[in-house]
């Protein structure tokens, strides 16, 4: 299973060239992570209130095309790995761009590793069992990075 | 040669866990890029006014430690590659953290690839000669990613 | 008529005290303005593409209560004045906060004045007739600031 | 006495019209407040660590001109009022704009009221005596809003 969430490119995401300034994509990806955790029954604000955070330790991003103010985007999230304490996450941003030369819809591909940690001190914690069960359906064993 | 620039972690960089929220680092790295381009005589706002931008196409980041409000950081920038139109950039963020458990000073390591492009249409452009000459002293041929 | 739009307080809106850092509210208010303009048939990105922007010239805000990560908010927008080129806008942010001591739901009251202007040079423009007609139903002549 | 601090307009402050998007000014004003509190010996991150915050309750801003990427600005801060728990602050943003039509250097005038409060619960606290003494030299009794 994959998780899809729709967002709009807002005025404040865009830079003087009229396109999304790249750090803004990471707010959108984090919103997708928030939407995903809420969808599987573990809203991040409740996780944090219970003393569990998921800070990022590794990020790889390919910027494949430009998004512009007014674009509707779909963010697709799947899991590449569920470890003892760490999670590999994969995000695809597709856009239905209004710009003719923007035929390719895949605009961004990101892979993150987050680690289950105690808030606020950052001590690594095993992923709680209930959360692990809720995550499992989204593990995609076909992802390139899982193939030997 | 390497380029160093000092920044402070500001209130607005920090999240409910009291540490820098990761997308905020990329504003700081971009400020370092702006400082660097100004230092070598090619302020980015003048480059853009002359029709040249340097959008990012690839980003790899390792988050190695936490920075907190009030921390003083040093961002060190060097170049891993100068291509026909693309530039490999490497950033190290070191912190003099006030938190005892934060002994390691290297907090973040990022590698970016940016591409010289026409503003606003994004057509790839060769790096202008003057800019190339100004960049050359910062090319670090010892970087791991340049070794075969 | 009033225009209502719902938003969620996201992780990135919140500061080390766990509450929304105040400049973040203005991104949310601007999103409400974007939603409103789209709703009445004049999406801001199309206005801008046609050479018309609505930069802000005056802002008054009362911060009446705190919003926290995970809060659902409603932003209510109405118009206090439709001038030749300027618009008075009024925003109320109500929250269904999960925090017991946060009984009052009105968290923020903001009044803005924006001016119809040429993009990118900023020359003041009269509000186009079609836009004016679309705005009129949202003019609230009962607002305190319209009473003598 | 007045407190002056210099900032640069950065790429990430600017919107698709090439000018500062207005919420970004409030990050700059908050940086000025941080610089001011550090200057008088009460760095905000130490205040917060000691359990004292200064959340905003009222904001009035006039946007008088545009700032653009690359502009050098000066932010001048003075105090219009020192109450039992609240502080009236006044900010002027002056720019040495590179744009010919931008002759007037005063770009923004803001007045804020902040309230000394317990972190994180928000209970109002009297301004501590030491901080009050450090603030007093910056009280400007000539400000219009202090005249009867």
Coordinates of C-alpha atoms in Angstrom, one line a residue:
Chain A
X1 CA 0.0 0.0 0.0
X2 CA 1.0 3.5 -0.7
X3 CA -0.4 6.7 1.0
X4 CA -1.4 9.6 -1.2
X5 CA -2.1 13.2 -0.1
X6 CA -2.9 16.2 -2.1
X7 CA -1.5 19.7 -1.6
X8 CA -1.5 23.0 -3.3
X9 CA 1.5 25.1 -4.1
X10 CA 1.0 28.3 -2.2
X11 CA 2.3 31.8 -2.8
X12 CA 4.6 31.5 0.2
X13 CA 6.3 28.4 -1.3
X14 CA 7.5 30.3 -4.3
X15 CA 10.7 32.3 -4.9
X16 CA 11.6 35.3 -7.1
X17 CA 11.9 32.9 -10.1
X18 CA 8.2 32.0 -9.5
X19 CA 9.0 28.4 -8.6
X20 CA 9.0 26.5 -5.3
X21 CA 12.1 27.4 -3.3
X22 CA 13.5 24.0 -2.5
X23 CA 13.5 24.0 1.4
X24 CA 9.7 24.6 1.1
X25 CA 9.3 21.1 -0.4
X26 CA 10.4 19.7 3.0
X27 CA 7.5 21.4 4.8
X28 CA 5.2 19.8 2.3
X29 CA 6.8 16.4 2.7
X30 CA 6.6 16.8 6.5
X31 CA 2.9 17.6 6.1
X32 CA 2.5 14.4 4.1
X33 CA 4.3 12.5 6.9
X34 CA 1.8 14.1 9.4
X35 CA -1.1 13.2 7.2
X36 CA 0.2 9.6 7.0
X37 CA 0.7 9.2 10.7
X38 CA -2.8 10.6 11.4
X39 CA -4.2 8.2 8.7
X40 CA -2.8 5.1 10.4
X41 CA -4.0 6.2 13.8
X42 CA -0.8 7.7 15.3
X43 CA -1.1 11.5 14.9
X44 CA 2.4 13.0 15.3
X45 CA 1.2 15.6 17.9
X46 CA -0.1 12.7 20.0
X47 CA 3.1 10.7 19.5
X48 CA 5.1 13.8 20.6
X49 CA 2.8 14.4 23.6
X50 CA 3.5 10.8 24.6
X51 CA 7.2 11.4 24.5
X52 CA 8.1 10.0 21.0
X53 CA 9.5 11.9 18.1
X54 CA 10.8 10.9 14.7
X55 CA 13.7 13.2 13.9
X56 CA 15.4 12.8 10.5
X57 CA 18.9 11.5 10.2
X58 CA 19.4 11.1 6.5
X59 CA 17.8 12.8 3.4
X60 CA 18.4 12.3 -0.3
X61 CA 16.4 14.3 -2.8
X62 CA 16.3 14.6 -6.5
X63 CA 14.7 17.7 -7.9
X64 CA 13.3 16.6 -11.3
X65 CA 11.1 19.5 -12.3
X66 CA 9.7 22.8 -11.2
X67 CA 6.4 23.4 -9.4
X68 CA 4.7 26.8 -9.6
X69 CA 2.2 28.8 -7.6
X70 CA -1.2 27.4 -8.1
X71 CA -0.1 23.9 -9.0
X72 CA -1.9 20.9 -7.5
X73 CA 0.5 18.2 -6.3
X74 CA 0.1 14.7 -5.1
X75 CA 2.6 13.4 -2.6
X76 CA 2.9 9.6 -2.5
X77 CA 4.5 8.1 0.6
X78 CA 5.7 4.5 1.0
X79 CA 8.1 2.8 3.4
X80 CA 11.4 1.3 2.1
X81 CA 12.4 -0.2 5.5
X82 CA 11.1 -0.7 9.0
X83 CA 14.0 -1.3 11.3
X84 CA 14.2 -1.7 15.1
X85 CA 14.2 2.1 15.7
X86 CA 14.5 3.6 12.2
X87 CA 12.2 4.0 9.3
X88 CA 13.1 4.4 5.6
X89 CA 10.5 6.7 3.9
X90 CA 10.1 7.4 0.2
X91 CA 8.2 10.4 -1.2
X92 CA 7.2 11.1 -4.8
X93 CA 5.8 14.5 -5.7
X94 CA 3.7 14.6 -8.8
X95 CA 2.3 17.8 -10.3
X96 CA -0.5 18.5 -12.7
X97 CA 1.5 21.6 -13.8
X98 CA -0.2 24.3 -15.9
X99 CA 3.0 25.0 -17.8
X100 CA 3.2 23.4 -21.2
X101 CA 6.9 22.4 -21.1
X102 CA 6.4 20.6 -17.9
X103 CA 5.3 17.3 -19.4
X104 CA 6.9 15.1 -16.9
X105 CA 4.8 14.9 -13.8
X106 CA 7.3 13.5 -11.4
X107 CA 8.8 16.7 -9.9
X108 CA 10.7 15.4 -6.8
X109 CA 11.8 12.1 -5.3
X110 CA 13.0 12.0 -1.7
X111 CA 14.2 9.3 0.6
X112 CA 14.4 9.9 4.3
X113 CA 15.5 7.9 7.3
X114 CA 13.9 8.9 10.6
X115 CA 14.6 7.4 14.0
X116 CA 12.2 6.8 16.8
X117 CA 13.5 8.9 19.7
X118 CA 12.6 10.2 23.1
X119 CA 11.4 13.8 23.2
X120 CA 13.1 16.0 24.1
X121 CA 16.4 14.3 24.8
X122 CA 16.8 12.3 21.6
X123 CA 17.5 8.9 23.1
X124 CA 16.8 6.2 20.5
X125 CA 13.7 4.1 21.2
X126 CA 12.5 0.9 19.5
X127 CA 9.4 1.5 17.4
X128 CA 6.4 0.7 19.6
X129 CA 4.6 -2.5 18.6
X130 CA 1.3 -0.9 17.8
X131 CA 2.9 1.7 15.5
X132 CA 4.9 -1.0 13.9
X133 CA 1.8 -3.0 13.0
X134 CA 0.2 0.1 11.6
X135 CA 3.2 0.9 9.5
X136 CA 3.7 -2.7 8.0
X137 CA 1.1 -2.5 5.2
X138 CA 3.0 0.5 3.7
X139 CA 6.3 -1.4 3.5
X140 CA 7.2 -1.7 -0.2
X141 CA 9.6 -4.7 -0.6
X142 CA 9.8 -4.0 -4.3
X143 CA 11.7 -0.7 -3.9
X144 CA 15.0 -0.6 -5.7
X145 CA 16.9 0.1 -2.5
X146 CA 15.6 -3.2 -1.0
X147 CA 16.8 -5.4 -3.8
X148 CA 20.2 -7.1 -3.5
Chain B
X1 CA 40.5 27.0 -0.1
X2 CA 37.3 26.7 1.9
X3 CA 34.8 29.4 2.7
X4 CA 33.6 29.8 6.3
X5 CA 30.6 31.9 7.4
X6 CA 29.1 32.2 10.9
X7 CA 25.4 32.1 11.7
X8 CA 23.3 32.0 14.8
X9 CA 20.4 29.6 15.5
X10 CA 17.4 31.8 15.8
X11 CA 14.1 31.3 17.6
X12 CA 12.3 30.8 14.3
X13 CA 14.6 27.9 13.3
X14 CA 13.5 25.8 16.3
X15 CA 10.6 23.4 16.7
X16 CA 8.6 22.2 19.6
X17 CA 11.4 19.9 20.6
X18 CA 13.6 23.0 21.0
X19 CA 15.9 22.0 18.2
X20 CA 16.3 23.2 14.6
X21 CA 13.5 21.8 12.4
X22 CA 15.4 20.3 9.5
X23 CA 14.1 22.3 6.5
X24 CA 15.4 25.4 8.3
X25 CA 19.0 24.2 7.8
X26 CA 18.5 24.6 4.1
X27 CA 17.8 28.3 4.5
X28 CA 21.0 28.6 6.5
X29 CA 23.0 26.6 3.8
X30 CA 21.5 28.9 1.1
X31 CA 22.5 31.9 3.1
X32 CA 26.0 30.4 3.2
X33 CA 25.9 30.0 -0.6
X34 CA 24.8 33.7 -0.9
X35 CA 27.6 34.8 1.3
X36 CA 30.1 32.7 -0.7
X37 CA 28.9 34.1 -4.1
X38 CA 29.1 37.6 -2.7
X39 CA 32.6 36.9 -1.3
X40 CA 33.9 35.8 -4.7
X41 CA 32.4 38.8 -6.4
X42 CA 29.2 37.3 -7.9
X43 CA 26.4 38.2 -5.5
X44 CA 23.5 36.0 -6.3
X45 CA 21.0 38.8 -6.6
X46 CA 23.2 40.3 -9.3
X47 CA 23.5 36.9 -11.1
X48 CA 19.7 36.6 -11.1
X49 CA 19.3 40.2 -12.3
X50 CA 21.6 39.3 -15.2
X51 CA 19.4 36.3 -16.0
X52 CA 21.4 33.5 -14.3
X53 CA 20.1 31.3 -11.5
X54 CA 21.6 28.2 -9.9
X55 CA 18.7 25.9 -9.0
X56 CA 19.4 22.7 -7.1
X57 CA 19.0 19.3 -8.7
X58 CA 20.4 17.0 -6.1
X59 CA 20.7 17.1 -2.3
X60 CA 22.2 14.6 0.1
X61 CA 22.2 15.4 3.8
X62 CA 23.3 13.6 6.9
X63 CA 21.9 15.0 10.2
X64 CA 24.6 14.2 12.7
X65 CA 23.6 16.2 15.8
X66 CA 21.1 18.7 17.1
X67 CA 21.4 22.5 17.1
X68 CA 19.5 24.6 19.6
X69 CA 18.3 28.2 19.9
X70 CA 21.2 30.4 20.7
X71 CA 23.9 28.1 19.2
X72 CA 26.6 29.7 17.2
X73 CA 27.4 27.7 14.1
X74 CA 30.1 27.8 11.4
X75 CA 29.1 26.7 7.9
X76 CA 32.1 25.6 5.8
X77 CA 31.6 25.5 2.0
X78 CA 33.8 23.9 -0.6
X79 CA 33.3 22.7 -4.1
X80 CA 33.5 19.0 -5.0
X81 CA 33.1 19.5 -8.7
X82 CA 33.0 22.2 -11.3
X83 CA 31.3 20.9 -14.5
X84 CA 30.3 22.6 -17.7
X85 CA 27.0 23.8 -16.2
X86 CA 26.8 22.1 -12.8
X87 CA 28.5 22.7 -9.5
X88 CA 29.0 20.2 -6.7
X89 CA 28.9 21.9 -3.3
X90 CA 29.7 20.5 0.1
X91 CA 28.6 22.1 3.4
X92 CA 29.7 21.3 6.9
X93 CA 27.8 22.7 9.8
X94 CA 29.8 22.9 13.1
X95 CA 28.3 24.0 16.3
X96 CA 29.7 25.3 19.6
X97 CA 26.7 23.9 21.4
X98 CA 26.0 24.8 24.9
X99 CA 24.6 21.4 25.7
X100 CA 27.0 19.0 27.5
X101 CA 26.0 15.9 25.6
X102 CA 26.6 17.5 22.3
X103 CA 30.3 16.9 22.2
X104 CA 30.6 16.2 18.6
X105 CA 30.8 19.5 16.8
X106 CA 29.8 18.3 13.3
X107 CA 26.1 18.6 13.2
X108 CA 25.3 18.4 9.5
X109 CA 27.0 17.4 6.3
X110 CA 25.3 18.3 3.0
X111 CA 26.2 17.8 -0.7
X112 CA 24.3 19.7 -3.3
X113 CA 24.4 19.8 -7.1
X114 CA 23.2 23.1 -8.6
X115 CA 23.0 23.9 -12.3
X116 CA 23.6 27.2 -14.0
X117 CA 20.3 28.1 -15.7
X118 CA 18.5 30.9 -17.4
X119 CA 16.1 32.8 -15.2
X120 CA 13.1 32.3 -15.3
X121 CA 12.8 29.5 -17.9
X122 CA 15.4 27.2 -16.5
X123 CA 17.3 26.5 -19.7
X124 CA 20.8 25.1 -18.8
X125 CA 23.6 27.5 -19.3
X126 CA 27.4 26.9 -19.2
X127 CA 29.0 28.5 -16.2
X128 CA 30.3 31.9 -17.4
X129 CA 34.1 32.1 -17.6
X130 CA 34.5 34.8 -15.0
X131 CA 32.4 33.0 -12.4
X132 CA 34.3 29.8 -13.2
X133 CA 37.6 31.5 -12.5
X134 CA 36.3 32.8 -9.2
X135 CA 35.0 29.4 -8.2
X136 CA 38.2 27.4 -9.1
X137 CA 40.2 28.2 -5.9
X138 CA 37.5 26.5 -3.8
X139 CA 37.6 23.2 -5.7
X140 CA 38.7 20.5 -3.3
X141 CA 40.2 17.7 -5.3
X142 CA 40.7 15.7 -2.1
X143 CA 37.0 15.2 -1.4
X144 CA 36.1 11.5 -1.1
X145 CA 33.6 11.8 -3.8
X146 CA 36.3 12.8 -6.3
X147 CA 38.5 9.8 -5.6
X148 CA 38.4 6.8 -7.8
Chain C
X1 CA -21.6 36.7 3.5
X2 CA -18.5 35.5 5.2
X3 CA -15.9 33.0 3.9
X4 CA -14.8 30.2 6.1
X5 CA -11.8 27.9 5.5
X6 CA -10.3 25.2 7.7
X7 CA -6.7 24.6 8.4
X8 CA -4.6 22.5 10.7
X9 CA -1.7 23.7 12.8
X10 CA 1.3 21.9 11.5
X11 CA 4.6 20.9 13.2
X12 CA 6.4 23.6 11.3
X13 CA 4.1 26.4 12.6
X14 CA 5.2 25.8 16.2
X15 CA 8.0 27.1 18.2
X16 CA 10.0 25.8 21.2
X17 CA 7.2 26.8 23.5
X18 CA 5.0 24.4 21.5
X19 CA 2.7 27.1 20.2
X20 CA 2.4 28.8 16.9
X21 CA 5.2 31.3 16.3
X22 CA 3.3 34.5 15.4
X23 CA 4.6 35.1 11.8
X24 CA 3.3 31.7 10.9
X25 CA -0.2 32.9 11.3
X26 CA 0.2 35.3 8.4
X27 CA 1.0 32.4 6.1
X28 CA -2.2 30.8 7.2
X29 CA -4.1 34.1 6.7
X30 CA -2.6 34.4 3.3
X31 CA -3.7 30.8 2.5
X32 CA -7.2 31.9 3.5
X33 CA -7.0 34.9 1.2
X34 CA -5.9 32.5 -1.6
X35 CA -8.8 30.1 -0.8
X36 CA -11.2 33.1 -0.9
X37 CA -10.0 34.5 -4.2
X38 CA -10.2 31.0 -5.8
X39 CA -13.7 30.5 -4.3
X40 CA -15.0 33.8 -5.9
X41 CA -13.4 32.8 -9.3
X42 CA -10.2 34.9 -9.2
X43 CA -7.4 32.6 -8.1
X44 CA -4.5 34.7 -7.0
X45 CA -2.0 32.9 -9.3
X46 CA -4.2 33.8 -12.3
X47 CA -4.5 37.4 -11.1
X48 CA -0.7 37.6 -10.8
X49 CA -0.2 35.9 -14.2
X50 CA -2.5 38.6 -15.6
X51 CA -0.3 41.4 -14.0
X52 CA -2.4 42.1 -10.9
X53 CA -1.1 41.7 -7.3
X54 CA -2.6 42.7 -4.0
X55 CA 0.3 43.7 -1.7
X56 CA -0.4 44.5 1.9
X57 CA 0.0 48.1 3.2
X58 CA -1.5 47.9 6.7
X59 CA -1.9 45.2 9.2
X60 CA -3.4 45.1 12.7
X61 CA -3.4 41.9 14.7
X62 CA -4.6 41.0 18.2
X63 CA -3.3 37.7 19.5
X64 CA -6.0 36.5 21.9
X65 CA -5.0 32.9 22.6
X66 CA -2.5 30.2 21.7
X67 CA -2.8 27.5 19.0
X68 CA -0.9 24.3 19.3
X69 CA 0.4 21.5 17.0
X70 CA -2.6 19.4 15.9
X71 CA -5.2 22.1 16.5
X72 CA -7.9 22.4 13.9
X73 CA -8.7 26.0 13.1
X74 CA -11.3 27.9 11.2
X75 CA -10.4 31.1 9.5
X76 CA -13.3 33.4 8.7
X77 CA -12.7 36.2 6.2
X78 CA -15.0 39.2 5.5
X79 CA -14.4 42.6 3.8
X80 CA -14.6 45.8 5.8
X81 CA -14.2 48.1 2.9
X82 CA -14.0 48.0 -0.9
X83 CA -12.3 51.2 -2.2
X84 CA -11.2 52.3 -5.6
X85 CA -8.0 50.3 -5.4
X86 CA -7.8 49.1 -1.8
X87 CA -9.6 46.4 0.1
X88 CA -10.1 46.2 3.9
X89 CA -10.0 42.5 5.0
X90 CA -10.9 41.0 8.4
X91 CA -9.8 37.6 9.6
X92 CA -10.9 35.7 12.7
X93 CA -9.0 32.6 13.7
X94 CA -11.1 30.2 15.8
X95 CA -9.6 27.0 17.3
X96 CA -11.1 23.8 18.7
X97 CA -8.1 23.6 21.0
X98 CA -7.4 20.3 22.8
X99 CA -6.0 22.2 25.8
X100 CA -8.5 22.6 28.7
X101 CA -7.5 26.1 29.7
X102 CA -8.1 27.3 26.2
X103 CA -11.8 27.9 26.6
X104 CA -12.1 30.9 24.4
X105 CA -12.1 29.9 20.8
X106 CA -11.2 33.2 19.2
X107 CA -7.4 33.1 19.0
X108 CA -6.6 35.9 16.6
X109 CA -8.2 38.9 15.0
X110 CA -6.5 40.6 12.1
X111 CA -7.4 43.5 9.8
X112 CA -5.4 44.1 6.7
X113 CA -5.5 46.6 3.9
X114 CA -4.3 45.4 0.5
X115 CA -4.0 47.5 -2.6
X116 CA -4.6 46.3 -6.2
X117 CA -1.2 46.9 -8.0
X118 CA 0.6 46.2 -11.2
X119 CA 3.0 43.2 -11.0
X120 CA 5.9 43.6 -10.7
X121 CA 6.3 47.4 -10.5
X122 CA 3.7 48.1 -7.9
X123 CA 1.8 50.9 -9.6
X124 CA -1.7 51.2 -8.0
X125 CA -4.6 49.9 -10.2
X126 CA -8.3 50.3 -9.7
X127 CA -10.0 47.0 -8.7
X128 CA -11.2 45.4 -12.0
X129 CA -15.0 45.5 -12.3
X130 CA -15.5 41.7 -12.5
X131 CA -13.4 41.2 -9.3
X132 CA -15.3 44.1 -7.6
X133 CA -18.6 42.4 -8.4
X134 CA -17.3 39.1 -7.0
X135 CA -16.1 40.8 -3.8
X136 CA -19.3 42.8 -3.1
X137 CA -21.3 40.0 -1.4
X138 CA -18.5 39.7 1.3
X139 CA -18.6 43.4 2.3
X140 CA -19.8 43.5 5.9
X141 CA -21.3 47.0 6.5
X142 CA -21.9 46.1 10.2
X143 CA -18.2 45.9 11.0
X144 CA -17.3 48.2 13.9
X145 CA -14.7 50.1 11.7
X146 CA -17.4 51.0 9.3
X147 CA -19.6 52.7 11.9
X148 CA -19.5 56.4 12.5
Chain D
X1 CA 18.8 55.4 23.3
X2 CA 17.8 53.4 20.3
X3 CA 19.1 50.0 19.2
X4 CA 20.2 49.5 15.6
X5 CA 20.9 46.2 13.9
X6 CA 21.8 45.5 10.3
X7 CA 20.3 42.6 8.2
X8 CA 20.4 41.6 4.5
X9 CA 17.4 40.7 2.5
X10 CA 17.9 37.0 1.6
X11 CA 16.6 35.0 -1.3
X12 CA 14.2 33.1 0.9
X13 CA 12.6 36.3 2.1
X14 CA 11.4 37.2 -1.4
X15 CA 8.2 36.2 -3.3
X16 CA 7.4 35.7 -7.0
X17 CA 7.1 39.5 -7.4
X18 CA 10.8 39.7 -6.3
X19 CA 10.0 41.6 -3.1
X20 CA 9.9 40.6 0.6
X21 CA 6.8 38.6 1.3
X22 CA 5.3 40.4 4.3
X23 CA 5.4 37.6 7.0
X24 CA 9.1 37.4 6.4
X25 CA 9.6 40.9 7.9
X26 CA 8.4 39.5 11.2
X27 CA 11.2 37.0 11.3
X28 CA 13.6 39.9 10.7
X29 CA 11.9 42.0 13.5
X30 CA 12.2 39.0 15.8
X31 CA 15.9 38.7 15.0
X32 CA 16.2 42.4 15.9
X33 CA 14.5 41.7 19.2
X34 CA 16.9 38.8 19.8
X35 CA 19.9 41.0 19.0
X36 CA 18.6 43.7 21.3
X37 CA 18.0 41.3 24.2
X38 CA 21.4 39.8 23.8
X39 CA 22.9 43.4 23.6
X40 CA 21.4 44.4 26.9
X41 CA 22.6 41.2 28.6
X42 CA 19.4 39.1 28.5
X43 CA 19.7 36.7 25.5
X44 CA 16.3 35.4 24.7
X45 CA 17.4 31.8 24.7
X46 CA 18.7 32.2 28.3
X47 CA 15.4 34.0 29.3
X48 CA 13.5 31.1 27.9
X49 CA 15.8 28.5 29.6
X50 CA 15.1 30.3 32.8
X51 CA 11.3 30.0 32.2
X52 CA 10.5 33.5 30.9
X53 CA 9.1 34.1 27.4
X54 CA 7.8 37.3 25.8
X55 CA 4.9 36.3 23.5
X56 CA 3.3 39.0 21.4
X57 CA -0.3 40.2 22.1
X58 CA -0.6 43.1 19.7
X59 CA 0.9 44.1 16.4
X60 CA 0.4 47.1 14.1
X61 CA 2.4 47.4 10.9
X62 CA 2.5 49.9 8.1
X63 CA 4.2 48.7 4.9
X64 CA 5.6 51.8 3.4
X65 CA 7.9 50.5 0.6
X66 CA 9.3 47.4 -0.9
X67 CA 12.5 45.6 -0.1
X68 CA 14.2 43.4 -2.6
X69 CA 16.7 40.5 -2.6
X70 CA 20.2 41.9 -1.9
X71 CA 19.0 45.0 0.0
X72 CA 20.8 46.0 3.1
X73 CA 18.4 47.1 5.8
X74 CA 18.8 48.7 9.2
X75 CA 16.3 47.8 11.9
X76 CA 15.9 50.4 14.7
X77 CA 14.2 49.3 17.9
X78 CA 13.0 51.5 20.7
X79 CA 10.6 51.1 23.6
X80 CA 7.4 53.0 23.7
X81 CA 6.2 51.7 27.1
X82 CA 7.5 49.6 30.0
X83 CA 4.6 48.3 32.0
X84 CA 4.3 45.9 34.9
X85 CA 4.4 42.9 32.7
X86 CA 4.1 44.3 29.1
X87 CA 6.5 46.0 26.8
X88 CA 5.7 48.4 23.9
X89 CA 8.2 48.0 21.2
X90 CA 8.7 50.1 18.0
X91 CA 10.6 49.0 14.9
X92 CA 11.7 51.0 11.9
X93 CA 13.0 49.3 8.9
X94 CA 15.2 51.5 6.6
X95 CA 16.6 50.2 3.4
X96 CA 19.4 51.4 1.1
X97 CA 17.6 50.0 -1.8
X98 CA 19.3 49.6 -5.2
X99 CA 16.1 50.4 -7.0
X100 CA 15.9 54.1 -8.3
X101 CA 12.2 54.6 -7.6
X102 CA 12.7 53.6 -4.0
X103 CA 13.8 56.9 -2.8
X104 CA 12.1 56.8 0.6
X105 CA 14.2 54.8 2.9
X106 CA 11.6 54.0 5.6
X107 CA 10.1 50.7 4.4
X108 CA 8.2 49.5 7.4
X109 CA 7.0 50.8 10.8
X110 CA 5.8 48.3 13.4
X111 CA 4.6 48.5 16.9
X112 CA 4.3 45.4 19.1
X113 CA 3.2 44.7 22.6
X114 CA 4.8 41.7 24.2
X115 CA 4.0 40.3 27.7
X116 CA 6.4 38.7 30.1
X117 CA 5.1 35.2 30.6
X118 CA 5.9 31.8 32.2
X119 CA 7.2 29.3 29.7
X120 CA 5.4 27.1 28.6
X121 CA 2.1 27.8 30.3
X122 CA 1.8 31.5 29.5
X123 CA 1.0 32.8 33.0
X124 CA 1.7 36.6 33.0
X125 CA 4.8 37.5 35.1
X126 CA 6.1 40.9 36.2
X127 CA 9.2 42.0 34.3
X128 CA 12.1 41.0 36.5
X129 CA 13.9 43.9 38.0
X130 CA 17.3 43.4 36.4
X131 CA 15.7 43.1 32.9
X132 CA 13.6 46.3 33.7
X133 CA 16.8 48.2 34.5
X134 CA 18.5 47.0 31.3
X135 CA 15.4 48.1 29.3
X136 CA 15.0 51.5 30.8
X137 CA 17.6 53.4 28.7
X138 CA 15.7 52.4 25.5
X139 CA 12.4 53.9 26.6
X140 CA 11.5 56.7 24.3
X141 CA 9.2 59.1 26.0
X142 CA 9.0 61.3 22.9
X143 CA 7.1 58.7 20.9
X144 CA 3.8 59.9 19.6
X145 CA 1.9 57.1 21.3
X146 CA 3.2 58.4 24.7
X147 CA 1.9 61.9 24.2
X148 CA -1.4 63.0 25.6

